[in-house]
JSON list of C-alpha atoms in Angstrom, two decimals:
[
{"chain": "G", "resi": 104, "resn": "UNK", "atom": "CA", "xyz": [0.00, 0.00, 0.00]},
{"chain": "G", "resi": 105, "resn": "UNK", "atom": "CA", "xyz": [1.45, 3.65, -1.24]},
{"chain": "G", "resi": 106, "resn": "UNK", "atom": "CA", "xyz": [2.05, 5.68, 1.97]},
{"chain": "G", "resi": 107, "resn": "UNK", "atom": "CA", "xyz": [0.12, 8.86, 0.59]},
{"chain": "G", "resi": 108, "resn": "UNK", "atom": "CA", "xyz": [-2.45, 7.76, -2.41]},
{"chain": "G", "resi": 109, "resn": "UNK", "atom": "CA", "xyz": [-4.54, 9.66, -4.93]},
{"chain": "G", "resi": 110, "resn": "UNK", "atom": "CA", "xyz": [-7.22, 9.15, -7.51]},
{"chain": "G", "resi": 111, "resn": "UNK", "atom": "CA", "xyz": [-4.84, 9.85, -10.25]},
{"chain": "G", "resi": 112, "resn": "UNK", "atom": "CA", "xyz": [-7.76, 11.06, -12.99]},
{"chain": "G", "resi": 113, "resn": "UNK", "atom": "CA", "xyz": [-8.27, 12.84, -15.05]},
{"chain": "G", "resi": 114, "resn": "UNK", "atom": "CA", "xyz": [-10.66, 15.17, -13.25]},
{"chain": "G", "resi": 115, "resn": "UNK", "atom": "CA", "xyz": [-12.51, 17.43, -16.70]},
{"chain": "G", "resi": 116, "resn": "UNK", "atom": "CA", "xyz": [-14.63, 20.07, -15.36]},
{"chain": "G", "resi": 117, "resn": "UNK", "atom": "CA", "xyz": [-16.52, 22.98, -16.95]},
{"chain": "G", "resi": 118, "resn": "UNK", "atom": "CA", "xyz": [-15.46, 26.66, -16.10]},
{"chain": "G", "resi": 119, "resn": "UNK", "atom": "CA", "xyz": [-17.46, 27.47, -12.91]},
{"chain": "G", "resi": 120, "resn": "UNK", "atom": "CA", "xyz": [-17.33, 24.00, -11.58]},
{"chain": "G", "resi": 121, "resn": "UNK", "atom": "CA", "xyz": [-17.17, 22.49, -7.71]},
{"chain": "G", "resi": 122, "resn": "UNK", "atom": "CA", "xyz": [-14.31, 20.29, -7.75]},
{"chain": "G", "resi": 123, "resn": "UNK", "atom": "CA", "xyz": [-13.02, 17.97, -5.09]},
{"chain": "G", "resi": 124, "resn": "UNK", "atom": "CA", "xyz": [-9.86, 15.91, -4.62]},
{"chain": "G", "resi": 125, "resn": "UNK", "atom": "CA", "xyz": [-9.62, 12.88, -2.05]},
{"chain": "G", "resi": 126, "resn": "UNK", "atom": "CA", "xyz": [-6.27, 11.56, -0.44]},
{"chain": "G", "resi": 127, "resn": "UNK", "atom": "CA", "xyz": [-5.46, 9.31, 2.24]},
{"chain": "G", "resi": 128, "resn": "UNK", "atom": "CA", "xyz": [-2.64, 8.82, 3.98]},
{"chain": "G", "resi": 129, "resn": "UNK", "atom": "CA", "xyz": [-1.33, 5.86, 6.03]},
{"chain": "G", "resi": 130, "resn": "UNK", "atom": "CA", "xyz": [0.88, 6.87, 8.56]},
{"chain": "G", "resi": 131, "resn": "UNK", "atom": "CA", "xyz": [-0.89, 8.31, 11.93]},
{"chain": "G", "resi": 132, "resn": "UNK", "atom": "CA", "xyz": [2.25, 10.05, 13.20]},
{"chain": "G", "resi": 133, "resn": "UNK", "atom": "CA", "xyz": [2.09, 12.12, 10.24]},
{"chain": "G", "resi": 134, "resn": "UNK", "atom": "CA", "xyz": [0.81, 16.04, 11.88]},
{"chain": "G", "resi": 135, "resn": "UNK", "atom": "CA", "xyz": [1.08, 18.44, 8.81]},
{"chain": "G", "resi": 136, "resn": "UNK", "atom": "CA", "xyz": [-0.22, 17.84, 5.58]},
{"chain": "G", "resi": 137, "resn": "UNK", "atom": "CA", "xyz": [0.25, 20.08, 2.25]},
{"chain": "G", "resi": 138, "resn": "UNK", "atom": "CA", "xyz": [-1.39, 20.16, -0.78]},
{"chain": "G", "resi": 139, "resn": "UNK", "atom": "CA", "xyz": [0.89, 21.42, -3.59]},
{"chain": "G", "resi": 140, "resn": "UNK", "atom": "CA", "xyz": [0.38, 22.15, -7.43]},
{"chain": "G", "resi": 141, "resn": "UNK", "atom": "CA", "xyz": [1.90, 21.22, -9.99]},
{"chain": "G", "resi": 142, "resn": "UNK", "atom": "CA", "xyz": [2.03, 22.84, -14.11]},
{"chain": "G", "resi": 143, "resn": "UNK", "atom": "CA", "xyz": [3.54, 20.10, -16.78]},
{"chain": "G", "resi": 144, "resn": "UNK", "atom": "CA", "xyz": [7.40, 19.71, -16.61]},
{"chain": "G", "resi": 145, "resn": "UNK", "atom": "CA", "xyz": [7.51, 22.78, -13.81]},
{"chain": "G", "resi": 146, "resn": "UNK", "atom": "CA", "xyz": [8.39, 22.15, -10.07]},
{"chain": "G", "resi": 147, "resn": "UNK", "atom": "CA", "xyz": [5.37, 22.13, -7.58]},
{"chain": "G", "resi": 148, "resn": "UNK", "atom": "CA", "xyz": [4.14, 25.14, -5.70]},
{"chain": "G", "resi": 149, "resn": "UNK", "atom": "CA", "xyz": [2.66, 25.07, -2.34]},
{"chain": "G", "resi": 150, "resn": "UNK", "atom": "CA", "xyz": [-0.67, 26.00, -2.47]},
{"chain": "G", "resi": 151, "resn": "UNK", "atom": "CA", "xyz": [-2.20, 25.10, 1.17]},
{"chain": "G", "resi": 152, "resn": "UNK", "atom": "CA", "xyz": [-0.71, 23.50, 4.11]},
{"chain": "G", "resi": 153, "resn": "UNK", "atom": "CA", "xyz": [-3.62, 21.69, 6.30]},
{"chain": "G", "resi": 154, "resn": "UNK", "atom": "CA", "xyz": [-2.45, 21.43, 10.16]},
{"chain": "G", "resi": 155, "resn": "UNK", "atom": "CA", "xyz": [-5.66, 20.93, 12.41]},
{"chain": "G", "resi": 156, "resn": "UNK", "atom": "CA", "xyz": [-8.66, 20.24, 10.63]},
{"chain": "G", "resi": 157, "resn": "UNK", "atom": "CA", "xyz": [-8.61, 22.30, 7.69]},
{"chain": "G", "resi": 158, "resn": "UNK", "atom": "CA", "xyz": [-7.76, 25.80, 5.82]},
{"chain": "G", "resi": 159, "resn": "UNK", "atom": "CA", "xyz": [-9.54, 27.92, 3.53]},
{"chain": "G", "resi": 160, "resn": "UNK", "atom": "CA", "xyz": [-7.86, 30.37, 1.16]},
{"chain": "G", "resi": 161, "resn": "UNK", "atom": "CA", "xyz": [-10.40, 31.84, -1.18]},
{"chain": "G", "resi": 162, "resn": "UNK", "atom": "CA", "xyz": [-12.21, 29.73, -3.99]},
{"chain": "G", "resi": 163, "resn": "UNK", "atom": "CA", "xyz": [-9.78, 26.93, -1.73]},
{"chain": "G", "resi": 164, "resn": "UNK", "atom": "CA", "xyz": [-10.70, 24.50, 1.48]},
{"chain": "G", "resi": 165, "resn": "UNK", "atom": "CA", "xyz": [-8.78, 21.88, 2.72]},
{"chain": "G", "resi": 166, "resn": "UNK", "atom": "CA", "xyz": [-9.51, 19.09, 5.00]},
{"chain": "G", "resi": 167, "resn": "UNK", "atom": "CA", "xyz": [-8.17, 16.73, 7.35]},
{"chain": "G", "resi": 168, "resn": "UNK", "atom": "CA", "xyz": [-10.10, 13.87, 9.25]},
{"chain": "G", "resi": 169, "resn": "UNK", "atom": "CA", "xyz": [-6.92, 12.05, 11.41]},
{"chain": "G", "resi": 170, "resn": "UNK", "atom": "CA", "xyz": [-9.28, 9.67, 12.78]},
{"chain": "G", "resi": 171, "resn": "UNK", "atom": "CA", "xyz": [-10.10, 8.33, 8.49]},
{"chain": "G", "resi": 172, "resn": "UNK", "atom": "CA", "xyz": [-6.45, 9.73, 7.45]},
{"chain": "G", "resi": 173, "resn": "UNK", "atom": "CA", "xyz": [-8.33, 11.13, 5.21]},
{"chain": "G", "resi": 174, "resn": "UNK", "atom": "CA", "xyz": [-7.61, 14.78, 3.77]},
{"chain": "G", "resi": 175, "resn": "UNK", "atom": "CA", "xyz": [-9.49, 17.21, 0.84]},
{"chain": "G", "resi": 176, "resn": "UNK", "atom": "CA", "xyz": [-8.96, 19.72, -1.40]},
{"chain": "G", "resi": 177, "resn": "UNK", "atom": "CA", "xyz": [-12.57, 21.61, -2.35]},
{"chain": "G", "resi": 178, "resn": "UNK", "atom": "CA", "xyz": [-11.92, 23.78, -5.54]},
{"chain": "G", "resi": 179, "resn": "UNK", "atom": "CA", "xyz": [-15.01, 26.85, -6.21]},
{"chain": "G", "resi": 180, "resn": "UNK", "atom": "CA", "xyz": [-15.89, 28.36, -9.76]},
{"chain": "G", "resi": 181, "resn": "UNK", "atom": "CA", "xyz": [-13.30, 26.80, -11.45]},
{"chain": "G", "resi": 182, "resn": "UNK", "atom": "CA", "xyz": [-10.84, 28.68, -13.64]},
{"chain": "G", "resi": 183, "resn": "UNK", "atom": "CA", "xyz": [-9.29, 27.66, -16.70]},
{"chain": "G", "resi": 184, "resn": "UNK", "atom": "CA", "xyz": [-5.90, 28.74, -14.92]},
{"chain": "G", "resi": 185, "resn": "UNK", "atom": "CA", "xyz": [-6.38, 25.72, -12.33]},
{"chain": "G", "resi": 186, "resn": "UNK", "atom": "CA", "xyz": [-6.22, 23.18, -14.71]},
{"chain": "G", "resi": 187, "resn": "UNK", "atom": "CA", "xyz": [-2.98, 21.39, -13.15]},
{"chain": "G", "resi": 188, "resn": "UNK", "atom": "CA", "xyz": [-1.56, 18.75, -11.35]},
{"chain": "G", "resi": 189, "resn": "UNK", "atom": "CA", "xyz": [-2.45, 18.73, -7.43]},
{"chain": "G", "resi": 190, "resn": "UNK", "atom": "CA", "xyz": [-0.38, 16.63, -4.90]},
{"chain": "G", "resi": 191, "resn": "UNK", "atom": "CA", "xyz": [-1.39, 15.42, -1.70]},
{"chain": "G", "resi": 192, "resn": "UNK", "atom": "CA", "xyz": [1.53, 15.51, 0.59]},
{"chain": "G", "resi": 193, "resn": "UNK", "atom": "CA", "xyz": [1.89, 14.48, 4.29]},
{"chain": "G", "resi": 194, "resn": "UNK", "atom": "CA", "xyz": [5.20, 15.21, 6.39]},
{"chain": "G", "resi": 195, "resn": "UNK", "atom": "CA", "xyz": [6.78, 11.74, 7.54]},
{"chain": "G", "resi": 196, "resn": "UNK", "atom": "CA", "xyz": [7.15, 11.30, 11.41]},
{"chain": "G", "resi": 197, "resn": "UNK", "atom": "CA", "xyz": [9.00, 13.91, 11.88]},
{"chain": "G", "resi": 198, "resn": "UNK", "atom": "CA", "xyz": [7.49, 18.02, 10.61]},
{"chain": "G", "resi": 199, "resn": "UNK", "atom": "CA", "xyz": [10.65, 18.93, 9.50]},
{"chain": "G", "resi": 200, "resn": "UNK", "atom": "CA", "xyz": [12.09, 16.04, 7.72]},
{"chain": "G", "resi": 201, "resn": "UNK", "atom": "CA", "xyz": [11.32, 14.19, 4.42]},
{"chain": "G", "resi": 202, "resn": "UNK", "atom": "CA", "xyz": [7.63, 14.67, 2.55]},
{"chain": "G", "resi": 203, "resn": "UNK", "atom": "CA", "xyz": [5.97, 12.27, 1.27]},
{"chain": "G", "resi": 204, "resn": "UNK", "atom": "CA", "xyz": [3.83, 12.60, -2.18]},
{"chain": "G", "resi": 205, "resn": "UNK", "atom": "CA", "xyz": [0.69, 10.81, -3.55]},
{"chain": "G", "resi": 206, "resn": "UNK", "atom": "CA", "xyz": [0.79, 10.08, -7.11]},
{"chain": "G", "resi": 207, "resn": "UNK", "atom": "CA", "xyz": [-0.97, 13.24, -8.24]},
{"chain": "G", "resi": 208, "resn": "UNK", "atom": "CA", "xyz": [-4.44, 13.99, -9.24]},
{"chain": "G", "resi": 209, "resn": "UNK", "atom": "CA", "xyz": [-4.59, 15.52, -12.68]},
{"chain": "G", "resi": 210, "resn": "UNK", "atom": "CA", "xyz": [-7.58, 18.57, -13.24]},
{"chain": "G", "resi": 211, "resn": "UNK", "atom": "CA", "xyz": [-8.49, 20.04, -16.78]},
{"chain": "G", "resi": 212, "resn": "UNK", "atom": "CA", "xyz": [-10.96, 22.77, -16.69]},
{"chain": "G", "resi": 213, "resn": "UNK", "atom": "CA", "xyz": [-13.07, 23.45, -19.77]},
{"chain": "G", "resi": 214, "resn": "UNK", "atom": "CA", "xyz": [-14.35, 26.29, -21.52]},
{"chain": "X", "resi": 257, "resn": "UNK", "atom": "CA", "xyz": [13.88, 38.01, -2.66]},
{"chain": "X", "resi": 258, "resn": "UNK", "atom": "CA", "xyz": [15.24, 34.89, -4.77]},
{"chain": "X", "resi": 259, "resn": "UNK", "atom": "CA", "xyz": [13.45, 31.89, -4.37]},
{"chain": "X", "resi": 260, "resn": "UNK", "atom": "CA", "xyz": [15.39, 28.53, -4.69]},
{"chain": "X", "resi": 261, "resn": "UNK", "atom": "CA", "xyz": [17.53, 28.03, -7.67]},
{"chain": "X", "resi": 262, "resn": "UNK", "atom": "CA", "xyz": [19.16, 25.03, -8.89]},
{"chain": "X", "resi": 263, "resn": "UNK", "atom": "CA", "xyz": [21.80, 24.47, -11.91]},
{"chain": "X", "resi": 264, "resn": "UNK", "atom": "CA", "xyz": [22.09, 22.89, -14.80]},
{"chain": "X", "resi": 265, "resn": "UNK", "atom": "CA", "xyz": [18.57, 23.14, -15.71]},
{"chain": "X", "resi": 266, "resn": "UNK", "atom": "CA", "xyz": [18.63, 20.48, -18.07]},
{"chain": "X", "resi": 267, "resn": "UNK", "atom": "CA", "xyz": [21.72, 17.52, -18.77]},
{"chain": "X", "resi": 268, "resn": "UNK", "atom": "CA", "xyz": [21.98, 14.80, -20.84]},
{"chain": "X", "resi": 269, "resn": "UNK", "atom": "CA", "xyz": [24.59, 11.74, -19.51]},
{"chain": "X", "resi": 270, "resn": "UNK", "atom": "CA", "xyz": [25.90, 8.18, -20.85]},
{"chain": "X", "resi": 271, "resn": "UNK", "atom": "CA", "xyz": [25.37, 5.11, -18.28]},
{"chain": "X", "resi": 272, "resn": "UNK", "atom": "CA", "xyz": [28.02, 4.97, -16.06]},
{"chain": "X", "resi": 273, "resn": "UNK", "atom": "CA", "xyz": [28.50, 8.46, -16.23]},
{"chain": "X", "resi": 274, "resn": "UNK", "atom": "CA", "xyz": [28.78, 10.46, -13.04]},
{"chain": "X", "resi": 275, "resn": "UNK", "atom": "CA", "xyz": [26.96, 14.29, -12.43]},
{"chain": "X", "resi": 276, "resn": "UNK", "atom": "CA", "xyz": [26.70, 16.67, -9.76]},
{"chain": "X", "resi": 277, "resn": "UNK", "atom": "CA", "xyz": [23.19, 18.89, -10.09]},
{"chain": "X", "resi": 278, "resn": "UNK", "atom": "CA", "xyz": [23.54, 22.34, -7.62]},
{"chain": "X", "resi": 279, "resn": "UNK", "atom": "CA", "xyz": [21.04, 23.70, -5.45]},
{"chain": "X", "resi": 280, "resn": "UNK", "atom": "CA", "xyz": [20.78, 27.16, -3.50]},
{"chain": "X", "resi": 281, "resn": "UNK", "atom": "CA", "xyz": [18.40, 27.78, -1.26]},
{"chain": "X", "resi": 282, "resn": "UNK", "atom": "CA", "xyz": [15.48, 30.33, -0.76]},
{"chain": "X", "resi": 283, "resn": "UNK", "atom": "CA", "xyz": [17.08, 33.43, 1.52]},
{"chain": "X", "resi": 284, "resn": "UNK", "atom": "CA", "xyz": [17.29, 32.58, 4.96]},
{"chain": "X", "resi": 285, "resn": "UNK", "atom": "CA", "xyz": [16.29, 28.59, 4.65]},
{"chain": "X", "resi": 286, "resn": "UNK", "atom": "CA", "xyz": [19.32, 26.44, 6.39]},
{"chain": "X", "resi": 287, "resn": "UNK", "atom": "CA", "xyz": [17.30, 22.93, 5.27]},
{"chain": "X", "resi": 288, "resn": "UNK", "atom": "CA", "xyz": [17.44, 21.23, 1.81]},
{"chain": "X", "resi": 289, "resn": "UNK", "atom": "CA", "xyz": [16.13, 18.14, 0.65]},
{"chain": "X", "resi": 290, "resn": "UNK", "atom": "CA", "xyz": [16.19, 16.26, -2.27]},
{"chain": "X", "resi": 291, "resn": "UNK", "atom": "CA", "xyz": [13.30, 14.50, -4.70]},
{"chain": "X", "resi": 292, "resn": "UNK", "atom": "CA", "xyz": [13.32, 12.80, -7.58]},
{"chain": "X", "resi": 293, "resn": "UNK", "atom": "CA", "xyz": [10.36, 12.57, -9.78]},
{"chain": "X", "resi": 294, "resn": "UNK", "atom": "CA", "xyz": [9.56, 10.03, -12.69]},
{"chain": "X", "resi": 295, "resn": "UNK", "atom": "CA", "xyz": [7.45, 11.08, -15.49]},
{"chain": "X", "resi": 296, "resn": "UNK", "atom": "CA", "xyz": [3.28, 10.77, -14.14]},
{"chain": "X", "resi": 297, "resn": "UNK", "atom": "CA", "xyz": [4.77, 9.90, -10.25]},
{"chain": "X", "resi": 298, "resn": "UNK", "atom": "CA", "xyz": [4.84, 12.35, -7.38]},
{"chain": "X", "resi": 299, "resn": "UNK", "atom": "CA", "xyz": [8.51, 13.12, -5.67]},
{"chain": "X", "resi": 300, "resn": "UNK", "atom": "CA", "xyz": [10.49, 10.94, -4.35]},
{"chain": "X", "resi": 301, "resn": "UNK", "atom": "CA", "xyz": [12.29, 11.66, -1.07]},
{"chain": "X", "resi": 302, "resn": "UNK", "atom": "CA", "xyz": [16.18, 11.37, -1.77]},
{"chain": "X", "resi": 303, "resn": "UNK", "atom": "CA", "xyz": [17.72, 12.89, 1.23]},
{"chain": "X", "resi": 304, "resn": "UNK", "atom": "CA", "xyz": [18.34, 16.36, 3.10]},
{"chain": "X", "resi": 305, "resn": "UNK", "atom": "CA", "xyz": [20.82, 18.14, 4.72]},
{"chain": "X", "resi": 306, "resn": "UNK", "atom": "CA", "xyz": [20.86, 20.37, 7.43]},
{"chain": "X", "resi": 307, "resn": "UNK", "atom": "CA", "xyz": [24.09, 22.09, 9.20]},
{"chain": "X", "resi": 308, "resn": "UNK", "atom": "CA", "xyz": [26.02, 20.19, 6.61]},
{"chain": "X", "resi": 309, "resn": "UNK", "atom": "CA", "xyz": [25.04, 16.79, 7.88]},
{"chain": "X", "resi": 310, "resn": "UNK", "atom": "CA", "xyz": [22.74, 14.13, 6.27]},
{"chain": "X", "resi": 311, "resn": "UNK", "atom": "CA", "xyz": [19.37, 14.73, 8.66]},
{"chain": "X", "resi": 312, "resn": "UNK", "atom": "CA", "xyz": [17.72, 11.75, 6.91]},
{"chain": "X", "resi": 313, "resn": "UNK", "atom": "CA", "xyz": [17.80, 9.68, 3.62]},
{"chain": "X", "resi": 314, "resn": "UNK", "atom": "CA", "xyz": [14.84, 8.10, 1.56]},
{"chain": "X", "resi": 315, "resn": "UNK", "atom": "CA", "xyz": [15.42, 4.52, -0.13]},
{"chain": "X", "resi": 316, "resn": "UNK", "atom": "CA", "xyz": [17.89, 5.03, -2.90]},
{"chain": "X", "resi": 317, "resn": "UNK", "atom": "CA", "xyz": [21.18, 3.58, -2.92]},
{"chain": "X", "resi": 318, "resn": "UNK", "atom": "CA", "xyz": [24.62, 4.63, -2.20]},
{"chain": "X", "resi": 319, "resn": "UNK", "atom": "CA", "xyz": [25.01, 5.71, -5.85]},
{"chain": "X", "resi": 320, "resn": "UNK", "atom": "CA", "xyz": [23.05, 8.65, -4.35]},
{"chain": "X", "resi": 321, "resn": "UNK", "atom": "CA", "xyz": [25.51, 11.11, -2.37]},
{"chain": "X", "resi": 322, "resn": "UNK", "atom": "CA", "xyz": [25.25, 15.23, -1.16]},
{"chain": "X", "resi": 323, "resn": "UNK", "atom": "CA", "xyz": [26.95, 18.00, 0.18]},
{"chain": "X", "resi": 324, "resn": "UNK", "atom": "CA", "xyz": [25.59, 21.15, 2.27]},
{"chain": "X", "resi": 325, "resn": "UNK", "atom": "CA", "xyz": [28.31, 23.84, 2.24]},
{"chain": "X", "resi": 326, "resn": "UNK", "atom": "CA", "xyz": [28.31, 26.73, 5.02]},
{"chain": "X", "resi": 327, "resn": "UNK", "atom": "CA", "xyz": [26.50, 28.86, 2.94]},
{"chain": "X", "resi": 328, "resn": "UNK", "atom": "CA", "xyz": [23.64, 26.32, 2.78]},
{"chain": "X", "resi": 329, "resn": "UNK", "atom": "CA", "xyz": [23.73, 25.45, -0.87]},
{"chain": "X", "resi": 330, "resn": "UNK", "atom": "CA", "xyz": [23.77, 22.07, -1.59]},
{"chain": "X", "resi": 331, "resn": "UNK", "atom": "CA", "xyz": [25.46, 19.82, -3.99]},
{"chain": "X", "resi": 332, "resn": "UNK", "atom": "CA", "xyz": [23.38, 16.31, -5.76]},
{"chain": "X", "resi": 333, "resn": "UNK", "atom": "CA", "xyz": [25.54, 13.25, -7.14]},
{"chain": "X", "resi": 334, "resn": "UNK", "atom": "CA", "xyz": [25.15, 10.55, -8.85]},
{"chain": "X", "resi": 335, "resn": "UNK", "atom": "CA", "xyz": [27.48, 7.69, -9.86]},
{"chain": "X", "resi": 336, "resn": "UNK", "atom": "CA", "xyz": [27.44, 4.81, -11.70]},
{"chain": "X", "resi": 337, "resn": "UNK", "atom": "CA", "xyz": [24.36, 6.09, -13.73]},
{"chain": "X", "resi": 338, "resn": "UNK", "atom": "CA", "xyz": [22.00, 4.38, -14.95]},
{"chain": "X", "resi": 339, "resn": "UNK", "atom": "CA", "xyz": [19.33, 4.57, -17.50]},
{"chain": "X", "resi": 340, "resn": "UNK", "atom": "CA", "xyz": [16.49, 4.23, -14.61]},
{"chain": "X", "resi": 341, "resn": "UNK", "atom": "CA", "xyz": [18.10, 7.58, -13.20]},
{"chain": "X", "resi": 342, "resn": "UNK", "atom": "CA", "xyz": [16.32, 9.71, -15.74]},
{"chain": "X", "resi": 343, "resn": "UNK", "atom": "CA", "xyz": [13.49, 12.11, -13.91]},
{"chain": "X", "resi": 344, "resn": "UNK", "atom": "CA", "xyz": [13.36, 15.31, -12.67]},
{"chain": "X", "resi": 345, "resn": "UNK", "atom": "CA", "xyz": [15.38, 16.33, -9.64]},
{"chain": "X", "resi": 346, "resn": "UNK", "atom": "CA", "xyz": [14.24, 18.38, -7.09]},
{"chain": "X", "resi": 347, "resn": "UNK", "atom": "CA", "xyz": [15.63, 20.47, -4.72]},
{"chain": "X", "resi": 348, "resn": "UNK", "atom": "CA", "xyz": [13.80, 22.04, -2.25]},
{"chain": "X", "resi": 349, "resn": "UNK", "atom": "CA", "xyz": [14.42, 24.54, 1.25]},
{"chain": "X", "resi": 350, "resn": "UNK", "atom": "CA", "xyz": [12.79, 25.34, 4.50]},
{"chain": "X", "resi": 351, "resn": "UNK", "atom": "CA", "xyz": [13.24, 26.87, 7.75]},
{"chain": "X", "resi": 352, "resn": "UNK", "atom": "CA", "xyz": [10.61, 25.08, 9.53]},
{"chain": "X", "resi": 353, "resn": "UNK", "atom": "CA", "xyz": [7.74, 22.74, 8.22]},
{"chain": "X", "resi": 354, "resn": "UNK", "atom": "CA", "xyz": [6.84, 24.01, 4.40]},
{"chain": "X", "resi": 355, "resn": "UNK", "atom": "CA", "xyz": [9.16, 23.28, 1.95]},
{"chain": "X", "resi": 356, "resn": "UNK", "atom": "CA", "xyz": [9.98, 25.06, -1.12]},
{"chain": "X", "resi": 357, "resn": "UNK", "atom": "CA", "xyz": [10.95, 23.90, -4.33]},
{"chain": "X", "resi": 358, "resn": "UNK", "atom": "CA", "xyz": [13.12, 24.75, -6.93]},
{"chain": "X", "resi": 359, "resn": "UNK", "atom": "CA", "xyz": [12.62, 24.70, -10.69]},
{"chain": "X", "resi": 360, "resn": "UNK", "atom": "CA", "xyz": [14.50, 21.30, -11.03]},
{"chain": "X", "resi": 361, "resn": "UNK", "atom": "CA", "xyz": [17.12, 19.45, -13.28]},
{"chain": "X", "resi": 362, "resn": "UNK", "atom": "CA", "xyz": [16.44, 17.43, -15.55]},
{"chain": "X", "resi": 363, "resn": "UNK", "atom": "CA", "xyz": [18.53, 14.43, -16.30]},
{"chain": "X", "resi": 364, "resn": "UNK", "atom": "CA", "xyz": [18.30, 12.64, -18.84]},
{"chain": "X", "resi": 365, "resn": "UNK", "atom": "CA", "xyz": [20.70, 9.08, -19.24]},
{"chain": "X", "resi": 366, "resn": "UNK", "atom": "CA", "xyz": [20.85, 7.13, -22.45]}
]
């Protein structure tokens, strides 16, 4: 079993869309979790880091449930621009040592 | 402020071939780590440095070696390469929890 895994996709929604990722993770001494996106052949950018039970940052919510290891990523009115790559990360044991990366879930929004 | 940077931005290499990829971190971040990432996978933990010491080290052979200088920058080799090695390599630096990433290598072997 992967240590972080992902619906890989594809994920095609229409502009204006409600779109939501799923991850789960299997490691219950992991404490922060990160969700991270990433354009074709470009590094990834952190885009929300999730440490209690969730963040919001505009048209973007996170969510953690430690007691499914289970964490979200809620996308609102979709863009064209979000059409990316989005990785589910968690830290390892320790929150300042090695990440660990789902597989990626891959989102195309439509005109 | 300049965010991380890492050099050569792209190199190609023969098998058995040996290559150092350079990393410097965002201002002010003492930490870097090191991912590789195959084409459609997610980054894979390679190591990281911190006070020029190896904090902690992912699942990839001795082939794999670094460096942390004073300054923080970081150094990435390889040995003995081998076609498998091809991917993009990642460099990232942090202060605390999030980490940062730069734009990556990419190595090609053939």
């Amino acid at each position: 079993r992967k240590e972080v895994e992902q619906d890989p996709g594809p994920f095609n929604v229409p502009e204006g869309a409600t779109v939501a990722f799923n991850c789960t993770y299997s490691n219950s001494a992991s404490q922060s979790f990160f969700w991270y996106r990433q354009d074709c052949r470009k590094e990834p950018k952190l885009l929300m880091s999730v440490y209690s039970s969730g963040n919001e940052d505009g048209r973007f919510t996170a969510q953690l449930n430690r007691a499914s290891q289970y964490i979200s990523l809620l996308i609102r009115d979709s863009k064209l621009s979000d059409s990316a790559t989005y990785l589910c990360v968690a830290h390892g044991s320790s929150n300042t040592g090695k990440l660990i990366f789902g597989q990626g879930t891959t989102l195309q929004v439509k005109p | 402020d300049a965010g991380v940077t890492q050099s050569p931005t792209h190199l190609i290499k023969t098998r058995g071939q040996q290559v150092t990829l350079r990393c410097s971190p965002k201002s002010g971040h003492d930490t870097v780590s090191w991912y590789q990432q195959a084409l459609g996978q997610g980054p894979q933990f390679i190591f990281q440095y911190y006070e020029e010491e190896e904090r902690q080290r992912g699942n990839f052979p001795d082939r794999f070696s670094g460096h942390q200088f004073p300054n923080y920058s970081s150094e990435l080799n390889v040995n003995a390469l081998l076609l498998g090695d091809s991917a993009l390599y990642l460099c990232a630096s942090s202060l605390g929890i999030e980490q940062y990433f730069g734009p990556g290598t990419r190595l090609t072997v053939t």
